[in-house]
Amino acid sequence: MRIFKIMRLNWFSVVILVVVMVFIFIAFDFTPRARVVPLVVAIPTFLLTFASLTGEVLSDAVKRKGRNTKQIDGNSGKTDRLKMGQSQEELEAEPAFGRQQRRKLLAAFSPIAMLVLMGLFGLIGGGMIYVAAYYYINGESRFITFVTPLLLGIMMYVLFVHFLRIDLWTGLFF
Amino acid sequence: MLVLLLPFVVTLDTVPAIALILGAHAVVVTGDTITAVLFNIPGTSQSVATCFDGFPLSQQGRAAEAVAAGLTASMFGGVTGALFLLAAIPLFRPLALTLGSAEYFVLILFGITMIALLGGKSFLKGLISGGLGLLFSLIGFDVVTGSFRYTFGSKSLYSGLDLVPVVIGLFAIAQMVFLLMDGGSIVKIQGKLEGFRGIARGIKSAVLHFRVWLRGSIIGATLGMVPGIGGTVANILAYGAQVSADADRSKYGTGKIEGVIAPESANNAKEGGALIPTLAFGIPGSAGMAVLMSVLVLKGIVPGPNMVTDNLHITISFVLVLVAANILAAALAMLITPLLEKITTLSIHRLAPVIFVICTVGAYSVNGRLTDVWLAMGFGLLGFFMKKYHYSPAAFIVGLLLGGRLERALHVSLRAWGPLFIFQRPAALALLVLVIALSLWPYYKEVGLVKKIRMNKAGNRR
């Protein structure tokens, strides 16, 4: 990651570049007819990604050149920010903001917990437990915490199990 | 899912059986407007372009207006498509034979270029996304050469990537993760919900923008005639045509009602056009049309020239079913819109877990495979980073969807006309020139802007 910072590279564009390169290299193992379209698509995509990456690095270099580095470094301290007009209350509220951010991050990664629950208790059971647990941790009222997963379970049963005849009871991992 | 209705069709007479299948099939694209506008999740790939302006309108608290405008446009589009079918009956053959594989190949490139141009912040990244989508479409068994490509020995990849888990991941899961990181609710501007007033305004907007939906409908119905093109390209091209036709292009993508009306009219109108090759030559342009054709065969009707002679009454019933289904679906969807609008004001922490569960079950239910769930999650992660770094998930999906058809069209063209096939087909060449012009347009605009700024600066110095 440090190299990306030093080079000012967009790591995601680099990943795309590598993926496209893999597509190109593998294509050479195919029969001549089978490799036509992969190469026709992959080579221009590779060139475009390379151009995009170069453009990003160059535009960042131009921006950095025009920026006053002293100004950026000088504004990071607490005293400087107080001088800039940020109130003491705002600065003290920062840990709470950090907690909120952490909560959002946890929420975003919660689908992993959902998959584990679905693996253990089946898609309907696991899904219901996940929704109830999420609401409980999020401080929702008891009514919402119990009724919403129940309604969701009924809806999934009627639609998928009853009408579409899909087995959602068994766990994903078994 | 249309196949699930087949057991009910057996006991019905010909016209009611057609009404059931066609009615259900034709209005899928009416219902998918709702999720595209409310959650930025296209219900099917045919409403990808609807998200561009539909979701920003929802964020502005104008969800009811946007949904109603989209539904009304869908209805107008569906009816226009049906009338198009009626008018085109005598012209069945010459119309469908105009486009060959070479034109088809360039038309797909045109669709990807359009969505790259219109669907994101960076055109270059849009093109890269489209290219990536095309590359991912190559995974699996290649029917042209009979070999497996990019499967890494995994049997679950032999049949390629299933579109449903990929769409669920790229749009639904990625969008929910994005909203969770952002917090709050979908509506970013707090205020009173519009309810039926918003619906009335949406209907009025659609009626007043007569030219917008008429243009979209004509594009949709015309493209629908080409087997395999489908509503996705129609939806995108109608949006692109609308942006090009409007003098004030800068507001597209930030919540312009015309950006919802044009693509929605196109994807419904496409059904009328798609019926033309199905009925005239027995060439179904989509999976839905294939099911419809199987119903016709089941009832002892062979599609072909006799559809305008002996079986003309059945062809007319197709038209009437399309009209009735589109009107009924739009009316029913509008009735529940005020209720659905309230969802946009809910805290995202209430909404997200339910959507995650529904998405996972949806991804699993396609084939009953665990792989599809992992696929949805993986593409969810990819979609999140694509959005974060201004790549275009919409262009990726279009590439993935059209990749197989592009490959077939390329192979057929190479065999028929050789490597310089484009130059032997004037229509294809004209389309290719259009693609190149479209690709260069953003840079031409940028150069013009830079020149203007420099001239202004020079003027100020003097």
Tab-separated table of N, CA and C in Angstrom, chain B residues 256-387:
chain	number	residue	atom	x	y	z
B	256	LYS	N	-33.083	14.507	-13.670
B	256	LYS	CA	-33.913	15.167	-14.676
B	256	LYS	C	-35.005	14.177	-15.087
B	257	ILE	N	-36.229	14.649	-15.053
B	257	ILE	CA	-37.360	13.739	-15.277
B	257	ILE	C	-37.349	13.119	-16.673
B	258	GLU	N	-36.826	13.861	-17.652
B	258	GLU	CA	-36.743	13.322	-19.024
B	258	GLU	C	-35.823	12.098	-19.070
B	259	GLY	N	-34.836	12.078	-18.172
B	259	GLY	CA	-33.900	10.956	-18.097
B	259	GLY	C	-34.559	9.681	-17.590
B	260	VAL	N	-35.758	9.790	-17.028
B	260	VAL	CA	-36.517	8.612	-16.596
B	260	VAL	C	-37.531	8.229	-17.684
B	261	ILE	N	-38.148	9.257	-18.258
B	261	ILE	CA	-39.219	9.017	-19.238
B	261	ILE	C	-38.690	8.297	-20.493
B	262	ALA	N	-37.583	8.802	-21.047
B	262	ALA	CA	-37.071	8.247	-22.312
B	262	ALA	C	-36.715	6.751	-22.202
B	263	PRO	N	-35.858	6.346	-21.244
B	263	PRO	CA	-35.505	4.915	-21.215
B	263	PRO	C	-36.667	4.008	-20.852
B	264	GLU	N	-37.580	4.523	-20.003
B	264	GLU	CA	-38.700	3.673	-19.594
B	264	GLU	C	-39.681	3.422	-20.728
B	265	SER	N	-39.874	4.428	-21.582
B	265	SER	CA	-40.782	4.212	-22.718
B	265	SER	C	-40.148	3.217	-23.688
B	266	ALA	N	-38.811	3.290	-23.820
B	266	ALA	CA	-38.122	2.415	-24.786
B	266	ALA	C	-38.198	0.941	-24.393
B	267	ASN	N	-37.956	0.639	-23.101
B	267	ASN	CA	-37.910	-0.788	-22.750
B	267	ASN	C	-39.279	-1.457	-22.813
B	268	ASN	N	-40.356	-0.683	-22.661
B	268	ASN	CA	-41.685	-1.279	-22.824
B	268	ASN	C	-42.070	-1.393	-24.303
B	269	ALA	N	-41.678	-0.367	-25.084
B	269	ALA	CA	-42.018	-0.368	-26.516
B	269	ALA	C	-41.323	-1.505	-27.252
B	270	LYS	N	-40.187	-1.920	-26.709
B	270	LYS	CA	-39.378	-2.958	-27.350
B	270	LYS	C	-40.169	-4.267	-27.523
B	271	GLU	N	-41.117	-4.528	-26.590
B	271	GLU	CA	-41.875	-5.793	-26.666
B	271	GLU	C	-42.680	-5.899	-27.959
B	272	GLY	N	-43.283	-4.759	-28.365
B	272	GLY	CA	-44.049	-4.748	-29.616
B	272	GLY	C	-43.153	-5.090	-30.793
B	273	GLY	N	-41.963	-4.463	-30.809
B	273	GLY	CA	-41.001	-4.729	-31.889
B	273	GLY	C	-40.497	-6.161	-31.850
B	274	ALA	N	-40.249	-6.673	-30.623
B	274	ALA	CA	-39.678	-8.026	-30.481
B	274	ALA	C	-40.641	-9.096	-30.979
B	275	LEU	N	-41.926	-8.783	-30.968
B	275	LEU	CA	-42.906	-9.765	-31.443
B	275	LEU	C	-42.839	-9.951	-32.961
B	276	ILE	N	-42.300	-8.945	-33.661
B	276	ILE	CA	-42.290	-9.004	-35.130
B	276	ILE	C	-41.461	-10.195	-35.643
B	277	PRO	N	-40.153	-10.324	-35.271
B	277	PRO	CA	-39.419	-11.510	-35.755
B	277	PRO	C	-39.964	-12.821	-35.191
B	278	THR	N	-40.524	-12.760	-33.960
B	278	THR	CA	-41.058	-13.991	-33.355
B	278	THR	C	-42.245	-14.503	-34.171
B	279	LEU	N	-43.144	-13.588	-34.505
B	279	LEU	CA	-44.351	-14.001	-35.221
B	279	LEU	C	-44.087	-14.221	-36.713
B	280	ALA	N	-43.239	-13.376	-37.287
B	280	ALA	CA	-43.046	-13.445	-38.739
B	280	ALA	C	-42.152	-14.601	-39.181
B	281	PHE	N	-41.075	-14.834	-38.430
B	281	PHE	CA	-40.115	-15.866	-38.881
B	281	PHE	C	-39.930	-16.986	-37.863
B	282	GLY	N	-40.538	-16.854	-36.699
B	282	GLY	CA	-40.314	-17.845	-35.650
B	282	GLY	C	-38.930	-17.718	-35.055
B	283	ILE	N	-38.382	-16.479	-35.065
B	283	ILE	CA	-37.063	-16.243	-34.449
B	283	ILE	C	-37.291	-15.474	-33.150
B	284	PRO	N	-37.266	-16.155	-32.015
B	284	PRO	CA	-37.469	-15.419	-30.765
B	284	PRO	C	-36.231	-14.606	-30.413
B	285	GLY	N	-36.425	-13.344	-30.124
B	285	GLY	CA	-35.297	-12.460	-29.835
B	285	GLY	C	-34.820	-12.533	-28.403
B	286	SER	N	-35.599	-13.150	-27.538
B	286	SER	CA	-35.204	-13.223	-26.121
B	286	SER	C	-35.774	-14.505	-25.522
B	287	ALA	N	-35.364	-14.784	-24.272
B	287	ALA	CA	-35.846	-15.991	-23.589
B	287	ALA	C	-37.370	-15.923	-23.415
B	288	GLY	N	-37.864	-14.728	-23.086
B	288	GLY	CA	-39.310	-14.537	-22.903
B	288	GLY	C	-40.073	-14.832	-24.180
B	289	MET	N	-39.520	-14.362	-25.297
B	289	MET	CA	-40.168	-14.599	-26.592
B	289	MET	C	-40.120	-16.085	-26.953
B	290	ALA	N	-39.055	-16.761	-26.522
B	290	ALA	CA	-38.934	-18.210	-26.785
B	290	ALA	C	-40.043	-18.965	-26.046
B	291	VAL	N	-40.332	-18.537	-24.801
B	291	VAL	CA	-41.412	-19.175	-24.027
B	291	VAL	C	-42.753	-18.913	-24.719
B	292	LEU	N	-42.922	-17.686	-25.173
B	292	LEU	CA	-44.157	-17.309	-25.862
B	292	LEU	C	-44.337	-18.147	-27.134
B	293	MET	N	-43.240	-18.338	-27.846
B	293	MET	CA	-43.309	-19.122	-29.073
B	293	MET	C	-43.646	-20.585	-28.760
B	294	SER	N	-43.100	-21.067	-27.642
B	294	SER	CA	-43.393	-22.462	-27.273
B	294	SER	C	-44.892	-22.616	-26.950
B	295	VAL	N	-45.511	-21.564	-26.419
B	295	VAL	CA	-46.957	-21.598	-26.156
B	295	VAL	C	-47.718	-21.683	-27.474
B	296	LEU	N	-47.265	-20.895	-28.452
B	296	LEU	CA	-47.907	-20.914	-29.777
B	296	LEU	C	-47.823	-22.317	-30.385
B	297	VAL	N	-46.627	-22.899	-30.310
B	297	VAL	CA	-46.418	-24.242	-30.868
B	297	VAL	C	-47.285	-25.262	-30.118
B	298	LEU	N	-47.348	-25.086	-28.788
B	298	LEU	CA	-48.167	-25.963	-27.937
B	298	LEU	C	-49.637	-25.922	-28.359
B	299	LYS	N	-50.057	-24.775	-28.832
B	299	LYS	CA	-51.457	-24.603	-29.246
B	299	LYS	C	-51.641	-24.898	-30.744
B	300	GLY	N	-50.602	-25.401	-31.374
B	300	GLY	CA	-50.698	-25.804	-32.775
B	300	GLY	C	-50.582	-24.677	-33.778
B	301	ILE	N	-49.999	-23.575	-33.359
B	301	ILE	CA	-49.842	-22.441	-34.288
B	301	ILE	C	-48.381	-22.312	-34.670
B	302	VAL	N	-48.112	-22.310	-35.955
B	302	VAL	CA	-46.729	-22.179	-36.412
B	302	VAL	C	-46.485	-20.730	-36.835
B	303	PRO	N	-45.540	-20.038	-36.165
B	303	PRO	CA	-45.253	-18.651	-36.561
B	303	PRO	C	-44.736	-18.586	-37.992
B	304	GLY	N	-45.085	-17.540	-38.699
B	304	GLY	CA	-44.668	-17.388	-40.094
B	304	GLY	C	-45.641	-16.495	-40.837
B	305	PRO	N	-45.577	-16.526	-42.170
B	305	PRO	CA	-46.446	-15.633	-42.949
B	305	PRO	C	-47.942	-15.811	-42.668
B	306	ASN	N	-48.331	-17.018	-42.219
B	306	ASN	CA	-49.760	-17.220	-41.964
B	306	ASN	C	-50.281	-16.417	-40.756
B	307	MET	N	-49.372	-15.788	-40.026
B	307	MET	CA	-49.797	-14.952	-38.879
B	307	MET	C	-50.507	-13.688	-39.351
B	308	VAL	N	-50.313	-13.331	-40.640
B	308	VAL	CA	-51.030	-12.165	-41.172
B	308	VAL	C	-52.144	-12.589	-42.137
B	309	THR	N	-52.341	-13.882	-42.271
B	309	THR	CA	-53.448	-14.353	-43.135
B	309	THR	C	-54.454	-15.151	-42.285
B	310	ASP	N	-54.199	-16.464	-42.142
B	310	ASP	CA	-55.144	-17.320	-41.405
B	310	ASP	C	-55.250	-16.970	-39.927
B	311	ASN	N	-54.111	-16.649	-39.335
B	311	ASN	CA	-54.099	-16.386	-37.888
B	311	ASN	C	-54.016	-14.899	-37.549
B	312	LEU	N	-54.559	-14.076	-38.421
B	312	LEU	CA	-54.497	-12.625	-38.178
B	312	LEU	C	-55.166	-12.247	-36.843
B	313	HIS	N	-56.251	-12.954	-36.509
B	313	HIS	CA	-56.961	-12.637	-35.254
B	313	HIS	C	-56.043	-12.848	-34.040
B	314	ILE	N	-55.134	-13.809	-34.149
B	314	ILE	CA	-54.200	-14.057	-33.028
B	314	ILE	C	-53.169	-12.923	-32.965
B	315	THR	N	-52.696	-12.501	-34.125
B	315	THR	CA	-51.744	-11.374	-34.146
B	315	THR	C	-52.403	-10.121	-33.547
B	316	ILE	N	-53.665	-9.899	-33.906
B	316	ILE	CA	-54.381	-8.736	-33.357
B	316	ILE	C	-54.546	-8.887	-31.840
B	317	SER	N	-54.762	-10.117	-31.389
B	317	SER	CA	-54.918	-10.326	-29.937
B	317	SER	C	-53.610	-10.014	-29.206
B	318	PHE	N	-52.476	-10.239	-29.865
B	318	PHE	CA	-51.179	-9.869	-29.283
B	318	PHE	C	-51.143	-8.355	-29.021
B	319	VAL	N	-51.591	-7.613	-30.012
B	319	VAL	CA	-51.588	-6.157	-29.915
B	319	VAL	C	-52.474	-5.715	-28.747
B	320	LEU	N	-53.684	-6.280	-28.678
B	320	LEU	CA	-54.631	-5.879	-27.631
B	320	LEU	C	-54.126	-6.257	-26.234
B	321	VAL	N	-53.506	-7.440	-26.144
B	321	VAL	CA	-52.965	-7.870	-24.841
B	321	VAL	C	-51.859	-6.910	-24.393
B	322	LEU	N	-51.005	-6.521	-25.338
B	322	LEU	CA	-49.922	-5.584	-24.999
B	322	LEU	C	-50.493	-4.271	-24.465
B	323	VAL	N	-51.511	-3.754	-25.142
B	323	VAL	CA	-52.120	-2.484	-24.726
B	323	VAL	C	-52.726	-2.634	-23.325
B	324	ALA	N	-53.552	-3.671	-23.145
B	324	ALA	CA	-54.250	-3.852	-21.862
B	324	ALA	C	-53.260	-4.099	-20.727
B	325	ALA	N	-52.263	-4.949	-20.957
B	325	ALA	CA	-51.302	-5.288	-19.892
B	325	ALA	C	-50.518	-4.062	-19.460
B	326	ASN	N	-50.101	-3.244	-20.410
B	326	ASN	CA	-49.316	-2.051	-20.061
B	326	ASN	C	-50.136	-1.046	-19.260
B	327	ILE	N	-51.409	-0.856	-19.648
B	327	ILE	CA	-52.254	0.100	-18.915
B	327	ILE	C	-52.515	-0.420	-17.504
B	328	LEU	N	-52.884	-1.692	-17.395
B	328	LEU	CA	-53.207	-2.265	-16.079
B	328	LEU	C	-51.999	-2.263	-15.142
B	329	ALA	N	-50.838	-2.656	-15.667
B	329	ALA	CA	-49.639	-2.735	-14.824
B	329	ALA	C	-49.252	-1.355	-14.299
B	330	ALA	N	-49.323	-0.342	-15.171
B	330	ALA	CA	-48.956	1.010	-14.734
B	330	ALA	C	-49.926	1.499	-13.667
B	331	ALA	N	-51.222	1.229	-13.874
B	331	ALA	CA	-52.225	1.689	-12.901
B	331	ALA	C	-52.024	1.006	-11.547
B	332	LEU	N	-51.807	-0.297	-11.563
B	332	LEU	CA	-51.618	-1.036	-10.307
B	332	LEU	C	-50.356	-0.574	-9.576
B	333	ALA	N	-49.279	-0.406	-10.334
B	333	ALA	CA	-48.012	0.017	-9.713
B	333	ALA	C	-48.151	1.421	-9.118
B	334	MET	N	-48.926	2.266	-9.785
B	334	MET	CA	-49.089	3.630	-9.273
B	334	MET	C	-49.850	3.651	-7.956
B	335	LEU	N	-50.784	2.717	-7.805
B	335	LEU	CA	-51.568	2.661	-6.566
B	335	LEU	C	-50.687	2.383	-5.343
B	336	ILE	N	-49.657	1.567	-5.527
B	336	ILE	CA	-48.805	1.240	-4.371
B	336	ILE	C	-47.606	2.189	-4.234
B	337	THR	N	-47.453	3.121	-5.188
B	337	THR	CA	-46.287	4.015	-5.155
B	337	THR	C	-46.206	4.866	-3.866
B	338	PRO	N	-47.315	5.477	-3.389
B	338	PRO	CA	-47.185	6.283	-2.168
B	338	PRO	C	-46.645	5.476	-0.983
B	339	LEU	N	-47.037	4.199	-0.943
B	339	LEU	CA	-46.555	3.333	0.137
B	339	LEU	C	-45.062	3.065	-0.020
B	340	LEU	N	-44.676	2.785	-1.261
B	340	LEU	CA	-43.265	2.490	-1.537
B	340	LEU	C	-42.378	3.721	-1.349
B	341	GLU	N	-42.963	4.885	-1.619
B	341	GLU	CA	-42.205	6.137	-1.470
B	341	GLU	C	-41.712	6.314	-0.034
B	342	LYS	N	-42.546	5.839	0.913
B	342	LYS	CA	-42.180	5.980	2.338
B	342	LYS	C	-40.897	5.215	2.672
B	343	ILE	N	-40.619	4.168	1.910
B	343	ILE	CA	-39.404	3.368	2.167
B	343	ILE	C	-38.162	4.253	2.053
B	344	THR	N	-38.221	5.245	1.141
B	344	THR	CA	-37.027	6.076	0.920
B	344	THR	C	-36.695	6.944	2.137
B	345	THR	N	-37.675	7.113	3.044
B	345	THR	CA	-37.408	7.952	4.230
B	345	THR	C	-36.922	7.114	5.419
B	346	LEU	N	-36.981	5.783	5.273
B	346	LEU	CA	-36.538	4.914	6.374
B	346	LEU	C	-35.033	5.015	6.566
B	347	SER	N	-34.599	4.818	7.812
B	347	SER	CA	-33.160	4.797	8.074
B	347	SER	C	-32.553	3.626	7.299
B	348	ILE	N	-31.394	3.866	6.751
B	348	ILE	CA	-30.748	2.827	5.947
B	348	ILE	C	-30.412	1.601	6.811
B	349	HIS	N	-30.249	1.832	8.123
B	349	HIS	CA	-29.951	0.709	9.027
B	349	HIS	C	-31.173	-0.189	9.235
B	350	ARG	N	-32.367	0.325	8.911
B	350	ARG	CA	-33.557	-0.528	8.961
B	350	ARG	C	-33.727	-1.278	7.648
B	351	LEU	N	-33.342	-0.626	6.590
B	351	LEU	CA	-33.596	-1.145	5.245
B	351	LEU	C	-32.549	-2.181	4.805
B	352	ALA	N	-31.287	-1.853	5.089
B	352	ALA	CA	-30.175	-2.649	4.539
B	352	ALA	C	-30.219	-4.133	4.920
B	353	PRO	N	-30.416	-4.504	6.211
B	353	PRO	CA	-30.388	-5.944	6.516
B	353	PRO	C	-31.451	-6.729	5.756
B	354	VAL	N	-32.647	-6.132	5.610
B	354	VAL	CA	-33.729	-6.820	4.884
B	354	VAL	C	-33.332	-6.999	3.415
B	355	ILE	N	-32.763	-5.942	2.827
B	355	ILE	CA	-32.368	-6.035	1.411
B	355	ILE	C	-31.231	-7.044	1.232
B	356	PHE	N	-30.286	-7.063	2.169
B	356	PHE	CA	-29.190	-8.047	2.091
B	356	PHE	C	-29.748	-9.479	2.054
B	357	VAL	N	-30.721	-9.740	2.944
B	357	VAL	CA	-31.286	-11.099	3.011
B	357	VAL	C	-32.018	-11.432	1.712
B	358	ILE	N	-32.851	-10.499	1.248
B	358	ILE	CA	-33.616	-10.754	0.015
B	358	ILE	C	-32.658	-10.977	-1.167
B	359	CYS	N	-31.599	-10.166	-1.228
B	359	CYS	CA	-30.628	-10.303	-2.327
B	359	CYS	C	-29.946	-11.668	-2.285
B	360	THR	N	-29.552	-12.092	-1.084
B	360	THR	CA	-28.858	-13.383	-0.959
B	360	THR	C	-29.776	-14.523	-1.391
B	361	VAL	N	-31.027	-14.464	-0.910
B	361	VAL	CA	-31.982	-15.514	-1.272
B	361	VAL	C	-32.248	-15.470	-2.783
B	362	GLY	N	-32.344	-14.259	-3.337
B	362	GLY	CA	-32.559	-14.091	-4.773
B	362	GLY	C	-31.430	-14.700	-5.579
B	363	ALA	N	-30.182	-14.436	-5.147
B	363	ALA	CA	-29.019	-14.981	-5.853
B	363	ALA	C	-28.995	-16.505	-5.768
B	364	TYR	N	-29.348	-17.043	-4.603
B	364	TYR	CA	-29.328	-18.501	-4.388
B	364	TYR	C	-30.425	-19.199	-5.198
B	365	SER	N	-31.588	-18.531	-5.268
B	365	SER	CA	-32.755	-19.198	-5.857
B	365	SER	C	-32.647	-19.416	-7.375
B	366	VAL	N	-31.732	-18.725	-8.040
B	366	VAL	CA	-31.632	-18.875	-9.506
B	366	VAL	C	-31.292	-20.322	-9.876
B	367	ASN	N	-30.223	-20.847	-9.240
B	367	ASN	CA	-29.810	-22.221	-9.562
B	367	ASN	C	-29.734	-23.115	-8.328
B	368	GLY	N	-30.016	-22.539	-7.146
B	368	GLY	CA	-29.888	-23.302	-5.909
B	368	GLY	C	-28.443	-23.666	-5.619
B	369	ARG	N	-27.520	-22.753	-5.967
B	369	ARG	CA	-26.093	-23.032	-5.787
B	369	ARG	C	-25.467	-22.033	-4.829
B	370	LEU	N	-24.598	-22.527	-3.964
B	370	LEU	CA	-23.882	-21.664	-3.028
B	370	LEU	C	-22.938	-20.725	-3.782
B	371	THR	N	-22.408	-21.221	-4.913
B	371	THR	CA	-21.472	-20.426	-5.720
B	371	THR	C	-22.087	-19.072	-6.096
B	372	ASP	N	-23.386	-19.081	-6.416
B	372	ASP	CA	-24.038	-17.833	-6.826
B	372	ASP	C	-24.085	-16.816	-5.691
B	373	VAL	N	-24.193	-17.317	-4.450
B	373	VAL	CA	-24.196	-16.402	-3.292
B	373	VAL	C	-22.824	-15.750	-3.166
B	374	TRP	N	-21.773	-16.566	-3.272
B	374	TRP	CA	-20.408	-16.015	-3.197
B	374	TRP	C	-20.144	-15.056	-4.351
B	375	LEU	N	-20.692	-15.429	-5.510
B	375	LEU	CA	-20.542	-14.588	-6.695
B	375	LEU	C	-21.181	-13.208	-6.455
B	376	ALA	N	-22.382	-13.231	-5.883
B	376	ALA	CA	-23.083	-11.968	-5.597
B	376	ALA	C	-22.286	-11.117	-4.617
B	377	MET	N	-21.732	-11.779	-3.580
B	377	MET	CA	-20.951	-11.047	-2.576
B	377	MET	C	-19.663	-10.475	-3.209
B	378	GLY	N	-19.013	-11.304	-4.014
B	378	GLY	CA	-17.779	-10.872	-4.686
B	378	GLY	C	-18.037	-9.680	-5.594
B	379	PHE	N	-19.104	-9.770	-6.374
B	379	PHE	CA	-19.420	-8.668	-7.283
B	379	PHE	C	-19.941	-7.457	-6.509
B	380	GLY	N	-20.484	-7.709	-5.308
B	380	GLY	CA	-20.888	-6.599	-4.435
B	380	GLY	C	-19.661	-5.768	-4.066
B	381	LEU	N	-18.595	-6.477	-3.724
B	381	LEU	CA	-17.343	-5.807	-3.357
B	381	LEU	C	-16.773	-5.061	-4.568
B	382	LEU	N	-16.801	-5.732	-5.718
B	382	LEU	CA	-16.301	-5.112	-6.951
B	382	LEU	C	-17.122	-3.859	-7.272
B	383	GLY	N	-18.454	-3.978	-7.151
B	383	GLY	CA	-19.340	-2.844	-7.438
B	383	GLY	C	-19.080	-1.675	-6.511
B	384	PHE	N	-18.805	-1.981	-5.236
B	384	PHE	CA	-18.530	-0.922	-4.257
B	384	PHE	C	-17.282	-0.131	-4.668
B	385	PHE	N	-16.224	-0.850	-5.020
B	385	PHE	CA	-14.989	-0.158	-5.400
B	385	PHE	C	-15.133	0.524	-6.762
B	386	MET	N	-15.929	-0.081	-7.651
B	386	MET	CA	-16.156	0.565	-8.951
B	386	MET	C	-16.829	1.918	-8.746
B	387	LYS	N	-17.820	1.945	-7.882
B	387	LYS	CA	-18.523	3.207	-7.596
B	387	LYS	C	-17.575	4.204	-6.929
